[in-house]
PDB file of C-alpha atoms in Angstrom:
ATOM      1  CA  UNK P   1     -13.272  17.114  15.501  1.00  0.00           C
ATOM      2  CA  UNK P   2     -10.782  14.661  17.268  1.00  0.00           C
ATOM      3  CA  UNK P   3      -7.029  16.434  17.769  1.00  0.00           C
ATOM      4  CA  UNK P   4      -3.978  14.403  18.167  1.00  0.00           C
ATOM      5  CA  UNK P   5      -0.840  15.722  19.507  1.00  0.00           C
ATOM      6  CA  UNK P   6       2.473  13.747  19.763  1.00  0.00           C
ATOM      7  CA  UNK P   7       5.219  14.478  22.925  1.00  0.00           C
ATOM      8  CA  UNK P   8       8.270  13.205  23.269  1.00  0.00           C
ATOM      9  CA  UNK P   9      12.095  13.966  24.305  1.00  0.00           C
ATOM     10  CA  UNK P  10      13.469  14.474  20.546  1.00  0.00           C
ATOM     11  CA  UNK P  11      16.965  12.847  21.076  1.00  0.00           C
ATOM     12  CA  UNK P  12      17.422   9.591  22.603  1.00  0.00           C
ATOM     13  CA  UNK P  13      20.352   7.878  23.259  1.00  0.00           C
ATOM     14  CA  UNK P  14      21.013   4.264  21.705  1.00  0.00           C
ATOM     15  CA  UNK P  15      20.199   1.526  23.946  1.00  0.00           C
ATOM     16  CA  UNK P  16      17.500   3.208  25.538  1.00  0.00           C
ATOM     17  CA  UNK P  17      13.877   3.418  25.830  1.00  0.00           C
ATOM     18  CA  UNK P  18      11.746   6.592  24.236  1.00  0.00           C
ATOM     19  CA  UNK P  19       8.718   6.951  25.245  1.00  0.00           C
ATOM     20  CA  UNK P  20       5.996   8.936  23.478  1.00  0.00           C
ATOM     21  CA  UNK P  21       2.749  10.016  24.558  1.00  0.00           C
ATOM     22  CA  UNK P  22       0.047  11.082  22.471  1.00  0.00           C
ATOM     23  CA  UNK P  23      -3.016  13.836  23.702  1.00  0.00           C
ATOM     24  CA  UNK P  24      -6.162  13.345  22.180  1.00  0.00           C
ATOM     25  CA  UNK P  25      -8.867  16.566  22.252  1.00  0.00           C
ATOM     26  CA  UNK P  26     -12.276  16.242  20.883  1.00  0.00           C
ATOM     27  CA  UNK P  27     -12.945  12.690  21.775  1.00  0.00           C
ATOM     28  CA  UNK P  28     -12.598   9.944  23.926  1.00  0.00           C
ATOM     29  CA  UNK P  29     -10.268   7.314  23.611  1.00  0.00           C
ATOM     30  CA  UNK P  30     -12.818   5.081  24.761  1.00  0.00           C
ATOM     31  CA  UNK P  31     -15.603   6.040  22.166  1.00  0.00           C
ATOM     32  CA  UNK P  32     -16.223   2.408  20.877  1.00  0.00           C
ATOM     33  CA  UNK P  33     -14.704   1.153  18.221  1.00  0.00           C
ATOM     34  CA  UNK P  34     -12.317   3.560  17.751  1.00  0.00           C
ATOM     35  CA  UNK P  35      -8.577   2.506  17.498  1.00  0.00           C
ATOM     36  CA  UNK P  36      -5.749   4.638  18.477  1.00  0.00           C
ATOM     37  CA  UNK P  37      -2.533   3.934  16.753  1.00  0.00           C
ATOM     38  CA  UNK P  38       1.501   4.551  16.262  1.00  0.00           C
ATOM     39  CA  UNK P  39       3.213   4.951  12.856  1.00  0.00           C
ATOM     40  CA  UNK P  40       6.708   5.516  12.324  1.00  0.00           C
ATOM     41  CA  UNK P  41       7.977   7.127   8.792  1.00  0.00           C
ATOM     42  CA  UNK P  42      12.184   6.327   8.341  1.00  0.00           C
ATOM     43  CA  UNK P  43      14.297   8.270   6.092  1.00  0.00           C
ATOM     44  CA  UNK P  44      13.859   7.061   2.964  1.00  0.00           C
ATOM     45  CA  UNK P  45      11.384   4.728   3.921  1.00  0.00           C
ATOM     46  CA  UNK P  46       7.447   4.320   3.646  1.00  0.00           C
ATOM     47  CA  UNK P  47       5.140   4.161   6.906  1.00  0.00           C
ATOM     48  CA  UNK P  48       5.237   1.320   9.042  1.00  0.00           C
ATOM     49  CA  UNK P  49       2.345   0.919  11.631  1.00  0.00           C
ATOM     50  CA  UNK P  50       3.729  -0.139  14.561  1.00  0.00           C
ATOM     51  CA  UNK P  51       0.720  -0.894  16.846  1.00  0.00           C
ATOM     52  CA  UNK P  52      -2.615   0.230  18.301  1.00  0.00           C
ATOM     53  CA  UNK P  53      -4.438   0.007  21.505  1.00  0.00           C
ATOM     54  CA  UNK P  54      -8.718  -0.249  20.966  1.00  0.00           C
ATOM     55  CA  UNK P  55     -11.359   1.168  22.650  1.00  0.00           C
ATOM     56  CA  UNK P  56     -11.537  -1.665  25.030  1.00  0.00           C
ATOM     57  CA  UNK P  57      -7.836  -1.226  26.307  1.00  0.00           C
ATOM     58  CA  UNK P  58      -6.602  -4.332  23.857  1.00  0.00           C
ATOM     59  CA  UNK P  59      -3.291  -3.749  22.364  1.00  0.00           C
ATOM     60  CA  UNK P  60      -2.121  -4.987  18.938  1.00  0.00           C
ATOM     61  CA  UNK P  61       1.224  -4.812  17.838  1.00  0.00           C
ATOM     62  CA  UNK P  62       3.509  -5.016  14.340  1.00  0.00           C
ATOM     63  CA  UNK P  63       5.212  -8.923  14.791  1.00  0.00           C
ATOM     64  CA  UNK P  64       8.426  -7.079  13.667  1.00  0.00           C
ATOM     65  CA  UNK P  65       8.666  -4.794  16.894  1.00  0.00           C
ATOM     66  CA  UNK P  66       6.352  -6.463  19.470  1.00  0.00           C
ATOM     67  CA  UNK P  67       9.426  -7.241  21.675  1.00  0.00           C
ATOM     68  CA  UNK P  68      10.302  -3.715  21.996  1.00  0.00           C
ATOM     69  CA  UNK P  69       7.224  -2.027  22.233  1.00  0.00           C
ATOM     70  CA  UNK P  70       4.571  -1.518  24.592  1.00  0.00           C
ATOM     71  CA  UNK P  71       1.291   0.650  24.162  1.00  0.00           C
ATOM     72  CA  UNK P  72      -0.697   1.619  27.099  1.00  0.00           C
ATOM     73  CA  UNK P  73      -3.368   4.369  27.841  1.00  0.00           C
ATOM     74  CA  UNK P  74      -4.116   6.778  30.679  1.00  0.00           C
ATOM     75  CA  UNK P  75      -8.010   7.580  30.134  1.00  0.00           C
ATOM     76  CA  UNK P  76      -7.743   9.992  33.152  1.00  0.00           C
ATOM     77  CA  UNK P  77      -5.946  12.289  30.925  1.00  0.00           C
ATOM     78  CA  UNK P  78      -7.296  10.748  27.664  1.00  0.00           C
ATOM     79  CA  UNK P  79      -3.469  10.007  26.104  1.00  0.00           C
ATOM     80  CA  UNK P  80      -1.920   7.077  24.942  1.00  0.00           C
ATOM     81  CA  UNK P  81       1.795   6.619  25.155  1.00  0.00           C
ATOM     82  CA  UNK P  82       4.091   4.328  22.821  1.00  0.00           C
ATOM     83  CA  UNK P  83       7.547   2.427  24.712  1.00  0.00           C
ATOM     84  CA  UNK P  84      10.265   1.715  22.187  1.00  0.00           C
ATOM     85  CA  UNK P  85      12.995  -0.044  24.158  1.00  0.00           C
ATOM     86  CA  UNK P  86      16.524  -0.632  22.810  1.00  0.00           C
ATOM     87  CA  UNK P  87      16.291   2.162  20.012  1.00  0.00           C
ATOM     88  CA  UNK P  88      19.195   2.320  17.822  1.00  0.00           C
ATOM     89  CA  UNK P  89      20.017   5.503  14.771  1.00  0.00           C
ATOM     90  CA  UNK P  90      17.703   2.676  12.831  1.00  0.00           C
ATOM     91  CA  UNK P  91      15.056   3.734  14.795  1.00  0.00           C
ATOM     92  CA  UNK P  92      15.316   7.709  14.311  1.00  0.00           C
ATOM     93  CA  UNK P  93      11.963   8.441  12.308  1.00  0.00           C
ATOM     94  CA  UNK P  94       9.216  10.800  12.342  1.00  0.00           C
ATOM     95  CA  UNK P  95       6.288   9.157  14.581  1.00  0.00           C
ATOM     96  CA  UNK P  96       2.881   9.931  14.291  1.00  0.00           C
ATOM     97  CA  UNK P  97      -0.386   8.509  16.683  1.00  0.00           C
ATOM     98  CA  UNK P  98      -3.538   8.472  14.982  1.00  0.00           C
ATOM     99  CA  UNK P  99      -7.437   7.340  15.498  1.00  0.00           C
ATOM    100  CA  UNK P 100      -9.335   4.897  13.668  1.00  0.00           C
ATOM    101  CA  UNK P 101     -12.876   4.067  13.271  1.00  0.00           C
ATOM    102  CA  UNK P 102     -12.975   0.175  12.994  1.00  0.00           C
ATOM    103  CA  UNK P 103     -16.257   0.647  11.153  1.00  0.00           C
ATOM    104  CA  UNK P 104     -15.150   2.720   8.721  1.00  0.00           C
ATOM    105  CA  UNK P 105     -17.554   5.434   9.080  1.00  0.00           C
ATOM    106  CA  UNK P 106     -14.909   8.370   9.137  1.00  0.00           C
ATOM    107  CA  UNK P 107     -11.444   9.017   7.985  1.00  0.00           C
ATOM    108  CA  UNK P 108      -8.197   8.978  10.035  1.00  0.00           C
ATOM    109  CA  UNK P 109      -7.478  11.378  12.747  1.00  0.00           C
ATOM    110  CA  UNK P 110      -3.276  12.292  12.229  1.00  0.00           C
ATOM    111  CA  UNK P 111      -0.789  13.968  14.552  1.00  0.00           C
ATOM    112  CA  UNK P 112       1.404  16.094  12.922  1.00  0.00           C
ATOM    113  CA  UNK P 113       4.241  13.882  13.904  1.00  0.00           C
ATOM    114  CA  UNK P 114       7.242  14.058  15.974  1.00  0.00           C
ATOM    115  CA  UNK P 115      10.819  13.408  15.003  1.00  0.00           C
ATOM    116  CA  UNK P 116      12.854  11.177  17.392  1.00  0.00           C
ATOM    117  CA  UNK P 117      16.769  10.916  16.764  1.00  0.00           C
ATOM    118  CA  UNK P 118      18.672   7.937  17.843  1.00  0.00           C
ATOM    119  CA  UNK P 119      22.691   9.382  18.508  1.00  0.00           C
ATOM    120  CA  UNK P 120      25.123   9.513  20.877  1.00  0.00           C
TER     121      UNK P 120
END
């Protein structure tokens, strides 16, 4: 069974970049059709997805963060990492990776999250 685990530094600073990566066990990020993905839960809030990369490498991203976010893969070590530039305490949230088979033929592969604060 496919494993996701989330990594990231925890406590970021406003105005700057976090970066996430997520490490994937059990399967290959570039097993076709399969799309690997970042969601974000707020306080308070429901999930918002905030983009995916596919099996090909192409990235697809929420219109209401594309200008701050980047998604990009290593397949060497099989992770995928999320950039969230200009964070502010808005952005503190738990954030979670997770697969998806665009055909439908399984369910979703979660992380069990990790929480990123925004403060100074």
């Amino acid at each position: 069974q496919v494993q996701l685990q989330e990594s990231g530094p925890g406590l970021v600073s406003p105005s700057q970049t976090v970066s996430l990566t997520c490490t994937v066990s059990g399967g290959a990020i570039t097993t076709d059709y399969d799309y690997w993905m970042w969601i974000r839960q707020t306080p308070g809030k429901g999930l918002e997805w905030m983009g995916a990369i596919g099996y090909s490498g192409v990235t697809y991203y929420s219109p209401s963060l594309k200008s701050r976010t980047s998604i990009f893969r290593d397949t060497s070590k099989n992770q995928f990492e999320l950039a969230l530039e200009s964070v502010t305490p808005e952005d503190t949230a738990v954030y979670y990776c997770l697969s998806r088979d665009g055909t439908g033929a399984r369910g979703d592969y979660w992380g069990t999250g990790t929480l990123v604060t925004v403060s100074s």
